[in-house]
CSV table of C-alpha atoms and ligand atoms in Angstrom, one decimal:
chain,number,residue,atom,x,y,z
A,1,UNK,CA,0.0,0.0,0.0
A,2,UNK,CA,1.1,3.4,-0.8
A,3,UNK,CA,0.3,5.3,2.4
A,4,UNK,CA,3.0,4.0,4.7
A,5,UNK,CA,6.7,4.7,4.8
A,6,UNK,CA,9.2,1.9,4.2
A,7,UNK,CA,9.7,1.5,8.0
A,8,UNK,CA,6.0,1.1,8.6
A,9,UNK,CA,5.5,-2.2,6.7
A,10,UNK,CA,5.9,-5.0,9.3
A,11,UNK,CA,2.5,-6.6,8.5
A,12,UNK,CA,0.4,-6.9,5.4
A,13,UNK,CA,-3.2,-7.9,4.9
A,14,UNK,CA,-4.1,-9.6,1.6
A,15,UNK,CA,-7.4,-11.3,0.5
A,16,UNK,CA,-7.8,-14.5,-1.4
A,17,UNK,CA,-9.0,-14.5,-5.0
A,18,UNK,CA,-12.7,-15.3,-5.2
A,19,UNK,CA,-14.2,-17.9,-7.5
A,20,UNK,CA,-16.0,-15.0,-9.3
A,21,UNK,CA,-12.7,-13.3,-10.2
A,22,UNK,CA,-13.2,-13.6,-13.9
A,23,UNK,CA,-16.0,-11.0,-13.5
A,24,UNK,CA,-13.7,-8.4,-11.9
A,25,UNK,CA,-13.9,-4.9,-13.3
A,26,UNK,CA,-11.4,-4.4,-16.1
A,27,UNK,CA,-11.2,-1.4,-18.4
A,28,UNK,CA,-7.6,0.0,-18.3
A,29,UNK,CA,-4.7,-2.4,-18.3
A,30,UNK,CA,-6.8,-5.6,-18.9
A,31,UNK,CA,-9.9,-6.9,-20.5
A,32,UNK,CA,-10.7,-9.4,-17.7
A,33,UNK,CA,-8.9,-12.4,-16.2
A,34,UNK,CA,-9.1,-15.7,-18.0
A,35,UNK,CA,-7.2,-18.2,-15.8
A,36,UNK,CA,-8.3,-18.4,-12.2
A,37,UNK,CA,-5.7,-21.0,-11.3
A,38,UNK,CA,-2.9,-18.9,-12.7
A,39,UNK,CA,-4.2,-15.8,-10.9
A,40,UNK,CA,-4.2,-17.7,-7.6
A,41,UNK,CA,-0.6,-19.0,-8.3
A,42,UNK,CA,0.6,-15.5,-9.0
A,43,UNK,CA,-1.1,-14.2,-5.8
A,44,UNK,CA,0.6,-17.0,-3.8
A,45,UNK,CA,4.0,-16.0,-5.2
A,46,UNK,CA,3.2,-12.4,-4.2
A,47,UNK,CA,2.5,-13.4,-0.6
A,48,UNK,CA,5.6,-15.5,-0.6
A,49,UNK,CA,7.7,-12.6,-1.9
A,50,UNK,CA,6.4,-10.3,0.9
A,51,UNK,CA,7.1,-13.0,3.5
A,52,UNK,CA,10.6,-13.5,2.1
A,53,UNK,CA,11.2,-9.8,2.7
A,54,UNK,CA,10.2,-10.2,6.4
A,55,UNK,CA,6.6,-9.0,6.1
A,56,UNK,CA,4.1,-11.0,8.2
A,57,UNK,CA,1.2,-11.6,5.9
A,58,UNK,CA,-2.4,-12.4,6.9
A,59,UNK,CA,-4.9,-13.5,4.2
A,60,UNK,CA,-8.6,-12.9,4.6
A,61,UNK,CA,-11.0,-15.3,3.1
A,62,UNK,CA,-12.3,-14.5,-0.4
A,63,UNK,CA,-15.8,-13.0,-0.7
A,64,UNK,CA,-17.1,-14.9,-3.8
A,65,UNK,CA,-19.9,-12.4,-4.3
A,66,UNK,CA,-17.3,-9.6,-4.9
A,67,UNK,CA,-14.9,-10.4,-7.8
A,68,UNK,CA,-12.6,-7.5,-7.0
A,69,UNK,CA,-12.3,-8.3,-3.3
A,70,UNK,CA,-8.5,-9.1,-3.6
A,71,UNK,CA,-7.8,-5.4,-4.2
A,72,UNK,CA,-7.7,-4.5,-0.5
A,73,UNK,CA,-5.6,-1.4,-1.0
A,74,UNK,CA,-8.8,0.5,-2.1
A,75,UNK,CA,-10.7,-0.3,1.1
A,76,UNK,CA,-8.7,1.4,3.8
A,77,UNK,CA,-6.3,4.3,4.1
A,78,UNK,CA,-3.8,3.7,6.9
A,79,UNK,CA,-1.6,6.6,7.9
A,80,UNK,CA,0.7,6.5,11.0
A,81,UNK,CA,-1.5,4.0,12.8
A,82,UNK,CA,-4.8,5.9,11.9
A,83,UNK,CA,-7.3,4.4,9.6
A,84,UNK,CA,-9.7,6.1,7.2
A,85,UNK,CA,-12.4,3.8,5.8
A,86,UNK,CA,-13.4,5.4,2.5
A,87,UNK,CA,-16.6,4.9,0.6
A,88,UNK,CA,-15.2,3.1,-2.5
A,89,UNK,CA,-15.8,4.9,-5.7
A,90,UNK,CA,-17.4,2.0,-7.6
A,91,UNK,CA,-20.8,0.8,-6.2
A,92,UNK,CA,-19.9,-2.9,-6.8
A,93,UNK,CA,-17.0,-2.6,-4.4
A,94,UNK,CA,-18.6,-1.0,-1.4
A,95,UNK,CA,-19.6,-4.2,0.4
A,96,UNK,CA,-16.1,-5.6,0.2
A,97,UNK,CA,-15.1,-3.4,3.1
A,98,UNK,CA,-16.6,-4.7,6.4
A,99,UNK,CA,-14.4,-7.8,7.0
A,100,UNK,CA,-11.3,-5.6,6.2
A,101,UNK,CA,-12.4,-2.9,8.6
A,102,UNK,CA,-13.2,-5.5,11.3
A,103,UNK,CA,-9.7,-7.1,10.8
A,104,UNK,CA,-8.0,-3.7,11.1
A,105,UNK,CA,-10.0,-2.7,14.2
A,106,UNK,CA,-9.1,-6.0,15.8
A,107,UNK,CA,-5.4,-5.8,15.0
A,108,UNK,CA,-4.7,-2.1,15.4
A,109,UNK,CA,-5.6,-1.6,19.1
A,110,UNK,CA,-5.9,2.1,19.9
A,111,UNK,CA,-6.0,3.2,16.3
A,112,UNK,CA,-8.2,6.1,15.5
A,113,UNK,CA,-10.8,4.9,12.9
A,114,UNK,CA,-12.6,7.4,10.7
A,115,UNK,CA,-15.4,6.5,8.3
A,116,UNK,CA,-16.1,8.4,5.2
A,117,UNK,CA,-19.8,9.1,4.7
A,118,UNK,CA,-22.4,11.0,2.5
A,119,UNK,CA,-21.3,11.7,-1.0
A,120,UNK,CA,-17.6,11.5,-0.4
A,121,UNK,CA,-15.9,8.8,-2.5
A,122,UNK,CA,-12.4,7.4,-2.5
A,123,UNK,CA,-10.4,4.4,-3.4
A,124,UNK,CA,-7.2,3.9,-1.4
A,125,UNK,CA,-5.4,3.2,-4.7
A,126,UNK,CA,-5.6,7.0,-5.4
A,127,UNK,CA,-3.2,7.8,-2.6
A,128,UNK,CA,0.6,7.9,-2.7
A,129,UNK,CA,3.1,8.8,0.0
A,130,UNK,CA,6.6,10.1,-0.5
A,131,UNK,CA,8.1,10.2,3.0
A,132,UNK,CA,5.8,12.6,4.8
A,133,UNK,CA,4.3,14.2,1.7
A,134,UNK,CA,1.0,12.8,0.3
A,135,UNK,CA,-0.6,12.9,-3.1
A,136,UNK,CA,-4.2,12.0,-4.0
A,137,UNK,CA,-5.6,11.4,-7.4
A,138,UNK,CA,-8.8,13.1,-8.4
A,139,UNK,CA,-10.2,10.2,-10.5
A,140,UNK,CA,-13.4,8.4,-11.5
A,141,UNK,CA,-13.2,6.8,-8.1
A,142,UNK,CA,-12.1,9.7,-5.8
A,143,UNK,CA,-14.0,12.9,-5.6
A,144,UNK,CA,-13.4,16.3,-4.0
A,145,UNK,CA,-15.5,15.5,-0.9
A,146,UNK,CA,-13.4,12.4,-0.4
A,147,UNK,CA,-10.2,14.4,-0.9
A,148,UNK,CA,-11.3,16.9,1.8
A,149,UNK,CA,-11.9,14.1,4.3
A,150,UNK,CA,-8.5,12.8,3.6
A,151,UNK,CA,-7.0,16.3,3.9
A,152,UNK,CA,-8.7,16.7,7.4
A,153,UNK,CA,-7.0,13.5,8.6
A,154,UNK,CA,-3.6,14.4,7.1
A,155,UNK,CA,-3.7,17.9,8.4
A,156,UNK,CA,-4.4,16.5,11.9
A,157,UNK,CA,-1.3,14.4,11.5
A,158,UNK,CA,0.8,17.3,10.2
A,159,UNK,CA,1.1,16.0,6.6
A,160,UNK,CA,0.7,18.0,3.4
A,161,UNK,CA,-1.6,16.7,0.7
A,162,UNK,CA,-1.3,17.6,-3.0
A,163,UNK,CA,-4.1,16.8,-5.6
A,164,UNK,CA,-3.3,15.3,-9.0
A,165,UNK,CA,-5.9,15.0,-11.7
A,166,UNK,CA,-5.9,11.4,-13.1
A,167,UNK,CA,-6.4,11.3,-16.9
A,168,UNK,CA,-9.4,9.2,-18.2
A,169,UNK,CA,-7.0,6.5,-19.5
A,170,UNK,CA,-5.9,5.5,-15.9
A,171,UNK,CA,-7.8,4.0,-13.0
A,172,UNK,CA,-5.9,5.3,-10.0
A,173,UNK,CA,-2.9,7.4,-9.1
A,174,UNK,CA,-1.1,4.2,-8.0
A,175,UNK,CA,-1.9,2.6,-11.4
A,176,UNK,CA,0.6,5.1,-12.8
A,177,UNK,CA,3.0,5.9,-10.0
A,178,UNK,CA,4.7,4.4,-7.0
A,179,UNK,CA,7.4,5.1,-4.5
A,180,UNK,CA,10.0,2.3,-4.5
A,181,UNK,CA,11.8,4.3,-1.8
A,182,UNK,CA,10.8,7.2,0.4
A,183,UNK,CA,12.6,9.6,-1.9
A,184,UNK,CA,11.8,8.3,-5.4
A,185,UNK,CA,8.6,8.5,-7.4
A,186,UNK,CA,8.3,6.4,-10.6
A,187,UNK,CA,5.8,7.6,-13.1
A,188,UNK,CA,5.3,7.1,-16.8
A,189,UNK,CA,5.5,9.6,-19.6
A,190,UNK,CA,2.3,10.6,-21.3
A,191,UNK,CA,-0.1,10.6,-18.3
A,192,UNK,CA,0.7,13.6,-16.0
A,193,UNK,CA,2.3,17.0,-16.6
A,194,UNK,CA,5.9,17.1,-15.6
A,195,UNK,CA,5.1,19.4,-12.7
A,196,UNK,CA,2.2,17.3,-11.4
A,197,UNK,CA,3.9,16.4,-8.2
A,198,UNK,CA,5.1,19.9,-7.5
A,199,UNK,CA,8.3,20.8,-5.8
A,200,UNK,CA,9.7,17.8,-3.9
A,201,UNK,CA,11.7,17.7,-0.7
A,202,UNK,CA,15.5,17.9,-0.9
A,203,UNK,CA,16.9,14.5,-2.2
A,204,UNK,CA,13.6,13.5,-3.7
A,205,UNK,CA,12.8,13.3,-7.4
A,206,UNK,CA,10.4,11.8,-10.0
A,207,UNK,CA,12.0,9.4,-12.4
A,208,UNK,CA,10.0,9.3,-15.7
A,209,UNK,CA,9.6,5.9,-17.4
A,210,UNK,CA,8.6,5.2,-21.0
A,211,UNK,CA,4.8,5.2,-21.5
A,212,UNK,CA,4.8,1.5,-22.7
A,213,UNK,CA,6.1,0.6,-19.2
A,214,UNK,CA,3.2,2.3,-17.3
A,215,UNK,CA,2.1,-0.8,-15.5
A,216,UNK,CA,5.6,-1.5,-14.3
A,217,UNK,CA,5.7,1.9,-12.5
A,218,UNK,CA,3.7,0.3,-9.7
A,219,UNK,CA,6.3,-1.2,-7.4
A,220,UNK,CA,6.4,-2.0,-3.7
A,221,UNK,CA,9.4,-0.7,-1.8
A,222,UNK,CA,10.3,-2.6,1.3
A,223,UNK,CA,12.9,-2.3,4.0
A,224,UNK,CA,16.5,-3.3,3.4
A,225,UNK,CA,16.5,-1.9,-0.1
A,226,UNK,CA,14.2,-4.5,-1.5
A,227,UNK,CA,11.5,-3.8,-4.1
A,228,UNK,CA,8.8,-5.9,-5.7
A,229,UNK,CA,8.4,-5.2,-9.4
A,230,UNK,CA,6.2,-6.7,-12.1
A,231,UNK,CA,7.8,-8.9,-14.8
A,232,UNK,CA,8.1,-7.5,-18.3
A,233,UNK,CA,9.2,-3.8,-17.8
A,234,UNK,CA,12.9,-3.6,-18.6
A,235,UNK,CA,13.4,0.1,-18.1
A,236,UNK,CA,11.7,0.1,-14.7
A,237,UNK,CA,13.8,-2.9,-13.7
A,238,UNK,CA,17.1,-1.4,-14.8
A,239,UNK,CA,16.2,1.9,-13.1
A,240,UNK,CA,15.6,0.1,-9.8
A,241,UNK,CA,18.9,-1.7,-10.1
A,242,UNK,CA,20.7,1.5,-10.8
A,243,UNK,CA,19.2,2.8,-7.5
A,244,UNK,CA,21.0,-0.2,-5.9
A,245,UNK,CA,17.7,-1.8,-5.0
A,246,UNK,CA,17.4,-5.6,-4.8
A,247,UNK,CA,14.5,-6.4,-7.2
A,248,UNK,CA,12.1,-9.2,-6.8
A,249,UNK,CA,10.3,-9.8,-10.0
A,250,UNK,CA,6.7,-11.1,-10.0
A,251,UNK,CA,4.6,-12.3,-13.0
A,252,UNK,CA,1.3,-10.5,-12.4
A,253,UNK,CA,-0.3,-11.0,-15.8
A,254,UNK,CA,-3.6,-12.4,-14.4
A,255,UNK,CA,-3.9,-9.6,-11.8
A,256,UNK,CA,-3.1,-7.0,-14.4
A,257,UNK,CA,-6.0,-8.5,-16.5
A,258,UNK,CA,-8.4,-7.0,-13.9
A,259,UNK,CA,-6.5,-3.7,-13.7
A,260,UNK,CA,-4.8,-4.8,-10.5
A,261,UNK,CA,-1.2,-3.8,-9.7
A,262,UNK,CA,1.2,-4.9,-7.0
A,263,UNK,CA,0.2,-2.4,-4.5
A,264,UNK,CA,-3.6,-3.1,-5.0
A,265,UNK,CA,-3.3,-6.5,-3.4
A,266,UNK,CA,-2.1,-5.5,0.1
A,267,UNK,CA,-2.6,-3.2,3.0
A,268,UNK,CA,0.4,-2.6,5.2
A,269,UNK,CA,-0.2,-1.9,8.9
B,1,LIG,N1,-10.6,-4.2,-11.0
B,1,LIG,C1,-10.2,-3.2,-10.0
B,1,LIG,C2,-11.2,-2.1,-9.9
B,1,LIG,O1,-11.7,-1.7,-11.0
B,1,LIG,O2,-11.4,-1.5,-8.9
């Protein structure tokens, strides 16, 4: 998940792939999953990769009535031990949230839990954190009311929030950008203006990738200079290696088929 710093990733929540996964929403990177067994194998390799990096992984049961339920990133925003439960931006995804919320409440004793309400909408996949600076995508899933609720939480915690308009050809901000370290943003050419992220803190920068490697821009940075990266994106891979990061490559083809990226499948807490 994209709302915690590298040093805030000891545990991750993931959710099993439902039998209904072939009906998952798919409009951007993919046209729908075809192979449920392959998707489950890729998801297992993802869990194993996180565990090999020292992350303690808990997997919730699938909700077979909700084909997108594996994309847990969208269902909660965890910032410095506080939890914002958004109203997801697609109506078919709203009922995925209760078991995730219950799990987080049970595990994060003392956490402040805020629930979005009314017409505010947000998918957690629209939020990106660079150190102590936050970005939110204004997208088809995240509206201005949702952004204001996030801003309230972040202001309370002393963090700045910057809004980025997501072009129609992308689902979420994290579909097109990630922070493999607390100082680097990877983003593709052709989606955002070069000044979209604004002036960054000293030592931080955006590294622009070729447009054809957009999907590869979603990475998961982990402690000890490790980073998960999707298979098939050579410029992204070489860029991460040049940053002296240890890359762990995952074939995510059947997750991509439902517009899911690496960060979509986990919530770090
Ligand atoms: N398939 C992921 C989503 O559209 O939310």
